[in-house]
């Protein structure tokens, strides 16, 4: 079993819809949680960064962390075709610096 | 552009050849990481530098792989005697030190071994 599980999709939604993405993880010691966006043949771009449990909002993006369930989510409101990309969840321990990634979910927003 | 810079962007090499990739981190970042990403998978950690010191290496980093960061600035990743299984995207990231820091990735070097 992988440390971080993420449904690869693909996920296809119409423009304006809410995109819901999630990851589960097995190690309760993870403390920092991130979401990266990766366009085809490009490097990952950091979208959201949260510490421990709770919610964080940034524009159209909301990240949620539920440590009791070992479950993190990313919501994209009012999705745009430019949001079409692969979304990677990542996490790390408090005293470590390397990231453990999910496999990524491919999202297509249809115009 | 003040982001993480990687060169070359693409590299095609014949099996058995050596290749070297370069990463220039964000200038004030003292931590530098190398990851490898294969198709349909998330990046996997390879190695990590704090300044010029290589502090951790993954078991994925076989003895054919070597990384350096002389003077704590740019870093190089060399793969000797390349194999087809080495074909992947090699990603470099950098961050500041401290607990509450974020890693920023470069655009990656895509290696194809034929």
PDB file of C-alpha atoms in Angstrom:
ATOM      1  CA  UNK A   1       0.000   0.000   0.000  1.00  0.00           C
ATOM      2  CA  UNK A   2       1.294   3.463  -0.904  1.00  0.00           C
ATOM      3  CA  UNK A   3       1.756   6.064   1.809  1.00  0.00           C
ATOM      4  CA  UNK A   4      -0.405   8.545  -0.099  1.00  0.00           C
ATOM      5  CA  UNK A   5      -3.359   7.405  -2.197  1.00  0.00           C
ATOM      6  CA  UNK A   6      -4.938   9.606  -4.846  1.00  0.00           C
ATOM      7  CA  UNK A   7      -7.511   8.626  -7.445  1.00  0.00           C
ATOM      8  CA  UNK A   8      -5.890   9.299 -10.839  1.00  0.00           C
ATOM      9  CA  UNK A   9      -9.242  10.067 -12.473  1.00  0.00           C
ATOM     10  CA  UNK A  10      -9.534  11.353 -15.097  1.00  0.00           C
ATOM     11  CA  UNK A  11     -12.100  13.882 -13.965  1.00  0.00           C
ATOM     12  CA  UNK A  12     -14.061  15.903 -16.530  1.00  0.00           C
ATOM     13  CA  UNK A  13     -16.342  18.772 -15.498  1.00  0.00           C
ATOM     14  CA  UNK A  14     -18.140  21.606 -17.312  1.00  0.00           C
ATOM     15  CA  UNK A  15     -16.864  25.138 -16.966  1.00  0.00           C
ATOM     16  CA  UNK A  16     -18.150  26.783 -13.797  1.00  0.00           C
ATOM     17  CA  UNK A  17     -18.530  23.528 -11.863  1.00  0.00           C
ATOM     18  CA  UNK A  18     -16.913  22.796  -8.519  1.00  0.00           C
ATOM     19  CA  UNK A  19     -13.959  20.415  -8.763  1.00  0.00           C
ATOM     20  CA  UNK A  20     -13.467  18.186  -5.751  1.00  0.00           C
ATOM     21  CA  UNK A  21     -10.161  16.356  -5.301  1.00  0.00           C
ATOM     22  CA  UNK A  22      -8.942  14.282  -2.406  1.00  0.00           C
ATOM     23  CA  UNK A  23      -6.157  12.140  -1.026  1.00  0.00           C
ATOM     24  CA  UNK A  24      -5.897   9.684   1.806  1.00  0.00           C
ATOM     25  CA  UNK A  25      -2.761   8.777   3.673  1.00  0.00           C
ATOM     26  CA  UNK A  26      -1.647   6.091   6.047  1.00  0.00           C
ATOM     27  CA  UNK A  27       0.885   7.760   8.358  1.00  0.00           C
ATOM     28  CA  UNK A  28      -0.610   9.991  11.034  1.00  0.00           C
ATOM     29  CA  UNK A  29       2.780  11.667  11.522  1.00  0.00           C
ATOM     30  CA  UNK A  30       2.338  13.817   8.404  1.00  0.00           C
ATOM     31  CA  UNK A  31       1.951  17.430   9.502  1.00  0.00           C
ATOM     32  CA  UNK A  32       2.301  19.587   6.386  1.00  0.00           C
ATOM     33  CA  UNK A  33      -0.024  19.186   3.413  1.00  0.00           C
ATOM     34  CA  UNK A  34       0.251  20.689  -0.030  1.00  0.00           C
ATOM     35  CA  UNK A  35      -1.502  20.742  -3.356  1.00  0.00           C
ATOM     36  CA  UNK A  36       0.461  21.223  -6.545  1.00  0.00           C
ATOM     37  CA  UNK A  37      -0.846  21.820 -10.061  1.00  0.00           C
ATOM     38  CA  UNK A  38       1.092  20.353 -12.959  1.00  0.00           C
ATOM     39  CA  UNK A  39       0.450  21.179 -16.581  1.00  0.00           C
ATOM     40  CA  UNK A  40       1.526  18.672 -19.193  1.00  0.00           C
ATOM     41  CA  UNK A  41       5.316  18.389 -19.468  1.00  0.00           C
ATOM     42  CA  UNK A  42       5.847  21.123 -16.876  1.00  0.00           C
ATOM     43  CA  UNK A  43       7.051  21.132 -13.276  1.00  0.00           C
ATOM     44  CA  UNK A  44       4.610  21.125 -10.331  1.00  0.00           C
ATOM     45  CA  UNK A  45       3.384  24.551  -9.210  1.00  0.00           C
ATOM     46  CA  UNK A  46       2.497  25.046  -5.540  1.00  0.00           C
ATOM     47  CA  UNK A  47      -1.178  25.960  -5.068  1.00  0.00           C
ATOM     48  CA  UNK A  48      -1.971  25.501  -1.405  1.00  0.00           C
ATOM     49  CA  UNK A  49       0.043  24.809   1.735  1.00  0.00           C
ATOM     50  CA  UNK A  50      -1.496  23.965   5.100  1.00  0.00           C
ATOM     51  CA  UNK A  51      -0.208  22.885   8.461  1.00  0.00           C
ATOM     52  CA  UNK A  52      -2.096  20.258  10.486  1.00  0.00           C
ATOM     53  CA  UNK A  53      -5.905  20.168  10.394  1.00  0.00           C
ATOM     54  CA  UNK A  54      -8.289  22.839   9.200  1.00  0.00           C
ATOM     55  CA  UNK A  55      -9.319  24.790   6.150  1.00  0.00           C
ATOM     56  CA  UNK A  56      -7.481  27.315   4.039  1.00  0.00           C
ATOM     57  CA  UNK A  57      -8.956  29.432   1.281  1.00  0.00           C
ATOM     58  CA  UNK A  58      -7.177  31.292  -1.491  1.00  0.00           C
ATOM     59  CA  UNK A  59      -9.364  32.796  -4.174  1.00  0.00           C
ATOM     60  CA  UNK A  60     -11.229  29.991  -5.923  1.00  0.00           C
ATOM     61  CA  UNK A  61      -9.249  27.303  -4.094  1.00  0.00           C
ATOM     62  CA  UNK A  62     -10.068  25.764  -0.705  1.00  0.00           C
ATOM     63  CA  UNK A  63      -7.896  23.142   0.965  1.00  0.00           C
ATOM     64  CA  UNK A  64      -9.177  21.009   3.823  1.00  0.00           C
ATOM     65  CA  UNK A  65      -7.233  18.698   6.101  1.00  0.00           C
ATOM     66  CA  UNK A  66      -8.905  16.152   8.377  1.00  0.00           C
ATOM     67  CA  UNK A  67      -6.117  14.482  10.309  1.00  0.00           C
ATOM     68  CA  UNK A  68      -8.491  12.283  12.286  1.00  0.00           C
ATOM     69  CA  UNK A  69      -9.610  10.648   9.039  1.00  0.00           C
ATOM     70  CA  UNK A  70      -6.208  10.992   7.311  1.00  0.00           C
ATOM     71  CA  UNK A  71      -7.978  12.729   4.445  1.00  0.00           C
ATOM     72  CA  UNK A  72      -7.223  15.945   2.580  1.00  0.00           C
ATOM     73  CA  UNK A  73      -9.282  17.734  -0.050  1.00  0.00           C
ATOM     74  CA  UNK A  74      -8.952  20.498  -2.589  1.00  0.00           C
ATOM     75  CA  UNK A  75     -11.979  22.311  -3.982  1.00  0.00           C
ATOM     76  CA  UNK A  76     -11.874  24.540  -7.048  1.00  0.00           C
ATOM     77  CA  UNK A  77     -14.888  26.841  -7.406  1.00  0.00           C
ATOM     78  CA  UNK A  78     -16.053  28.344 -10.688  1.00  0.00           C
ATOM     79  CA  UNK A  79     -13.677  26.098 -12.614  1.00  0.00           C
ATOM     80  CA  UNK A  80     -12.145  27.410 -15.827  1.00  0.00           C
ATOM     81  CA  UNK A  81     -10.657  25.603 -18.843  1.00  0.00           C
ATOM     82  CA  UNK A  82      -7.284  26.949 -17.684  1.00  0.00           C
ATOM     83  CA  UNK A  83      -7.676  24.786 -14.559  1.00  0.00           C
ATOM     84  CA  UNK A  84      -7.278  21.694 -16.751  1.00  0.00           C
ATOM     85  CA  UNK A  85      -4.170  20.031 -15.358  1.00  0.00           C
ATOM     86  CA  UNK A  86      -2.964  17.246 -13.080  1.00  0.00           C
ATOM     87  CA  UNK A  87      -3.354  17.999  -9.387  1.00  0.00           C
ATOM     88  CA  UNK A  88      -0.894  16.402  -6.999  1.00  0.00           C
ATOM     89  CA  UNK A  89      -1.315  16.163  -3.264  1.00  0.00           C
ATOM     90  CA  UNK A  90       1.866  16.085  -1.197  1.00  0.00           C
ATOM     91  CA  UNK A  91       2.709  15.883   2.464  1.00  0.00           C
ATOM     92  CA  UNK A  92       5.669  15.738   4.806  1.00  0.00           C
ATOM     93  CA  UNK A  93       6.575  15.132   8.411  1.00  0.00           C
ATOM     94  CA  UNK A  94       7.289  17.985  10.793  1.00  0.00           C
ATOM     95  CA  UNK A  95      11.038  17.391  11.042  1.00  0.00           C
ATOM     96  CA  UNK A  96      11.591  16.125   7.535  1.00  0.00           C
ATOM     97  CA  UNK A  97      11.781  17.976   4.278  1.00  0.00           C
ATOM     98  CA  UNK A  98      11.118  15.445   1.601  1.00  0.00           C
ATOM     99  CA  UNK A  99       7.638  15.309   0.179  1.00  0.00           C
ATOM    100  CA  UNK A 100       5.499  12.216  -0.324  1.00  0.00           C
ATOM    101  CA  UNK A 101       3.234  12.667  -3.332  1.00  0.00           C
ATOM    102  CA  UNK A 102       0.046  11.103  -4.530  1.00  0.00           C
ATOM    103  CA  UNK A 103      -0.098   9.858  -8.106  1.00  0.00           C
ATOM    104  CA  UNK A 104      -2.043  12.927  -9.250  1.00  0.00           C
ATOM    105  CA  UNK A 105      -5.583  13.436 -10.554  1.00  0.00           C
ATOM    106  CA  UNK A 106      -6.009  14.608 -14.138  1.00  0.00           C
ATOM    107  CA  UNK A 107      -8.754  17.229 -14.448  1.00  0.00           C
ATOM    108  CA  UNK A 108     -10.337  18.530 -17.644  1.00  0.00           C
ATOM    109  CA  UNK A 109     -12.669  21.536 -17.512  1.00  0.00           C
ATOM    110  CA  UNK A 110     -14.835  21.626 -20.637  1.00  0.00           C
ATOM    111  CA  UNK A 111     -15.690  25.032 -22.102  1.00  0.00           C
TER     112      UNK A 111
ATOM    113  CA  UNK B   1      12.940  34.784 -14.011  1.00  0.00           C
ATOM    114  CA  UNK B   2      13.739  34.186 -10.348  1.00  0.00           C
ATOM    115  CA  UNK B   3      12.312  30.674 -10.103  1.00  0.00           C
ATOM    116  CA  UNK B   4      14.109  27.322 -10.086  1.00  0.00           C
ATOM    117  CA  UNK B   5      15.896  26.806 -13.390  1.00  0.00           C
ATOM    118  CA  UNK B   6      16.758  23.421 -14.870  1.00  0.00           C
ATOM    119  CA  UNK B   7      18.854  22.593 -17.911  1.00  0.00           C
ATOM    120  CA  UNK B   8      18.525  20.995 -20.318  1.00  0.00           C
ATOM    121  CA  UNK B   9      14.750  20.754 -20.638  1.00  0.00           C
ATOM    122  CA  UNK B  10      14.974  17.609 -22.718  1.00  0.00           C
ATOM    123  CA  UNK B  11      17.695  15.039 -23.185  1.00  0.00           C
ATOM    124  CA  UNK B  12      17.709  12.011 -25.445  1.00  0.00           C
ATOM    125  CA  UNK B  13      20.588   9.631 -24.929  1.00  0.00           C
ATOM    126  CA  UNK B  14      21.616   6.173 -25.948  1.00  0.00           C
ATOM    127  CA  UNK B  15      21.646   3.403 -23.389  1.00  0.00           C
ATOM    128  CA  UNK B  16      24.993   3.200 -21.670  1.00  0.00           C
ATOM    129  CA  UNK B  17      25.852   6.873 -22.046  1.00  0.00           C
ATOM    130  CA  UNK B  18      26.359   9.270 -19.134  1.00  0.00           C
ATOM    131  CA  UNK B  19      24.164  12.323 -18.698  1.00  0.00           C
ATOM    132  CA  UNK B  20      24.350  15.348 -16.416  1.00  0.00           C
ATOM    133  CA  UNK B  21      21.569  17.729 -15.472  1.00  0.00           C
ATOM    134  CA  UNK B  22      21.880  21.122 -13.835  1.00  0.00           C
ATOM    135  CA  UNK B  23      19.621  22.909 -11.362  1.00  0.00           C
ATOM    136  CA  UNK B  24      19.856  26.546 -10.301  1.00  0.00           C
ATOM    137  CA  UNK B  25      17.682  27.097  -7.214  1.00  0.00           C
ATOM    138  CA  UNK B  26      15.983  30.288  -6.115  1.00  0.00           C
ATOM    139  CA  UNK B  27      18.913  32.416  -5.006  1.00  0.00           C
ATOM    140  CA  UNK B  28      18.212  32.719  -1.283  1.00  0.00           C
ATOM    141  CA  UNK B  29      17.133  29.077  -0.855  1.00  0.00           C
ATOM    142  CA  UNK B  30      19.639  26.925   1.000  1.00  0.00           C
ATOM    143  CA  UNK B  31      17.790  23.632   0.557  1.00  0.00           C
ATOM    144  CA  UNK B  32      17.733  21.803  -2.736  1.00  0.00           C
ATOM    145  CA  UNK B  33      15.968  18.574  -3.649  1.00  0.00           C
ATOM    146  CA  UNK B  34      15.957  16.194  -6.599  1.00  0.00           C
ATOM    147  CA  UNK B  35      12.867  14.149  -7.481  1.00  0.00           C
ATOM    148  CA  UNK B  36      12.073  11.743 -10.292  1.00  0.00           C
ATOM    149  CA  UNK B  37       8.649  11.467 -11.905  1.00  0.00           C
ATOM    150  CA  UNK B  38       7.540   8.727 -14.266  1.00  0.00           C
ATOM    151  CA  UNK B  39       4.437   8.866 -16.426  1.00  0.00           C
ATOM    152  CA  UNK B  40       1.216   8.732 -14.435  1.00  0.00           C
ATOM    153  CA  UNK B  41       2.974   8.900 -11.081  1.00  0.00           C
ATOM    154  CA  UNK B  42       3.769  11.590  -8.573  1.00  0.00           C
ATOM    155  CA  UNK B  43       7.346  12.750  -8.037  1.00  0.00           C
ATOM    156  CA  UNK B  44       9.550  10.479  -5.914  1.00  0.00           C
ATOM    157  CA  UNK B  45      12.272  11.847  -3.681  1.00  0.00           C
ATOM    158  CA  UNK B  46      15.858  11.144  -4.728  1.00  0.00           C
ATOM    159  CA  UNK B  47      18.147  13.329  -2.627  1.00  0.00           C
ATOM    160  CA  UNK B  48      18.384  16.508  -0.583  1.00  0.00           C
ATOM    161  CA  UNK B  49      21.060  19.155   0.088  1.00  0.00           C
ATOM    162  CA  UNK B  50      21.302  21.734   2.795  1.00  0.00           C
ATOM    163  CA  UNK B  51      23.825  24.224   1.455  1.00  0.00           C
ATOM    164  CA  UNK B  52      26.631  22.067   0.017  1.00  0.00           C
ATOM    165  CA  UNK B  53      25.989  19.047   2.243  1.00  0.00           C
ATOM    166  CA  UNK B  54      24.073  16.103   0.833  1.00  0.00           C
ATOM    167  CA  UNK B  55      22.023  15.068   3.851  1.00  0.00           C
ATOM    168  CA  UNK B  56      19.803  12.305   2.551  1.00  0.00           C
ATOM    169  CA  UNK B  57      19.662   9.897  -0.370  1.00  0.00           C
ATOM    170  CA  UNK B  58      16.745   7.662  -1.298  1.00  0.00           C
ATOM    171  CA  UNK B  59      17.268   3.979  -1.956  1.00  0.00           C
ATOM    172  CA  UNK B  60      16.051   4.866  -5.474  1.00  0.00           C
ATOM    173  CA  UNK B  61      19.398   6.570  -5.996  1.00  0.00           C
ATOM    174  CA  UNK B  62      21.507   3.669  -7.204  1.00  0.00           C
ATOM    175  CA  UNK B  63      25.296   3.852  -7.383  1.00  0.00           C
ATOM    176  CA  UNK B  64      24.959   4.997 -10.996  1.00  0.00           C
ATOM    177  CA  UNK B  65      23.489   8.251  -9.766  1.00  0.00           C
ATOM    178  CA  UNK B  66      25.494  11.020  -8.164  1.00  0.00           C
ATOM    179  CA  UNK B  67      24.509  14.513  -7.149  1.00  0.00           C
ATOM    180  CA  UNK B  68      26.624  17.453  -6.119  1.00  0.00           C
ATOM    181  CA  UNK B  69      26.069  20.974  -4.952  1.00  0.00           C
ATOM    182  CA  UNK B  70      29.441  22.687  -4.876  1.00  0.00           C
ATOM    183  CA  UNK B  71      29.520  25.945  -2.917  1.00  0.00           C
ATOM    184  CA  UNK B  72      25.887  25.487  -1.978  1.00  0.00           C
ATOM    185  CA  UNK B  73      24.580  27.135  -5.126  1.00  0.00           C
ATOM    186  CA  UNK B  74      23.658  25.181  -8.274  1.00  0.00           C
ATOM    187  CA  UNK B  75      23.436  21.399  -8.258  1.00  0.00           C
ATOM    188  CA  UNK B  76      24.171  18.694 -10.791  1.00  0.00           C
ATOM    189  CA  UNK B  77      22.700  15.229 -11.085  1.00  0.00           C
ATOM    190  CA  UNK B  78      24.718  12.729 -13.090  1.00  0.00           C
ATOM    191  CA  UNK B  79      23.517   9.347 -14.278  1.00  0.00           C
ATOM    192  CA  UNK B  80      26.209   6.956 -15.454  1.00  0.00           C
ATOM    193  CA  UNK B  81      25.634   4.057 -17.847  1.00  0.00           C
ATOM    194  CA  UNK B  82      22.032   5.044 -18.454  1.00  0.00           C
ATOM    195  CA  UNK B  83      19.362   2.361 -18.739  1.00  0.00           C
ATOM    196  CA  UNK B  84      15.940   2.545 -20.371  1.00  0.00           C
ATOM    197  CA  UNK B  85      14.373   2.468 -16.915  1.00  0.00           C
ATOM    198  CA  UNK B  86      16.035   5.811 -16.189  1.00  0.00           C
ATOM    199  CA  UNK B  87      13.668   7.503 -18.661  1.00  0.00           C
ATOM    200  CA  UNK B  88      11.681   9.964 -16.560  1.00  0.00           C
ATOM    201  CA  UNK B  89      11.242  13.619 -15.674  1.00  0.00           C
ATOM    202  CA  UNK B  90      13.920  14.764 -13.239  1.00  0.00           C
ATOM    203  CA  UNK B  91      12.667  17.592 -11.073  1.00  0.00           C
ATOM    204  CA  UNK B  92      14.634  19.957  -8.889  1.00  0.00           C
ATOM    205  CA  UNK B  93      13.072  21.948  -6.059  1.00  0.00           C
ATOM    206  CA  UNK B  94      14.379  24.439  -3.530  1.00  0.00           C
ATOM    207  CA  UNK B  95      13.223  25.944  -0.265  1.00  0.00           C
ATOM    208  CA  UNK B  96      14.347  28.017   2.658  1.00  0.00           C
ATOM    209  CA  UNK B  97      15.320  26.314   5.894  1.00  0.00           C
ATOM    210  CA  UNK B  98      12.868  26.346   8.774  1.00  0.00           C
ATOM    211  CA  UNK B  99       9.828  24.254   9.641  1.00  0.00           C
ATOM    212  CA  UNK B 100       7.142  26.227   7.878  1.00  0.00           C
ATOM    213  CA  UNK B 101       8.618  26.442   4.414  1.00  0.00           C
ATOM    214  CA  UNK B 102       7.435  25.561   0.958  1.00  0.00           C
ATOM    215  CA  UNK B 103       9.286  23.829  -1.854  1.00  0.00           C
ATOM    216  CA  UNK B 104       9.217  25.349  -5.337  1.00  0.00           C
ATOM    217  CA  UNK B 105       9.882  23.176  -8.348  1.00  0.00           C
ATOM    218  CA  UNK B 106      11.643  23.817 -11.611  1.00  0.00           C
ATOM    219  CA  UNK B 107      10.268  22.825 -15.003  1.00  0.00           C
ATOM    220  CA  UNK B 108      12.171  19.559 -14.972  1.00  0.00           C
ATOM    221  CA  UNK B 109      14.499  17.756 -17.351  1.00  0.00           C
ATOM    222  CA  UNK B 110      12.837  15.062 -19.403  1.00  0.00           C
ATOM    223  CA  UNK B 111      15.234  12.198 -20.059  1.00  0.00           C
ATOM    224  CA  UNK B 112      14.618   9.623 -22.758  1.00  0.00           C
ATOM    225  CA  UNK B 113      17.005   6.685 -22.971  1.00  0.00           C
ATOM    226  CA  UNK B 114      16.839   4.876 -26.304  1.00  0.00           C
TER     227      UNK B 114
END
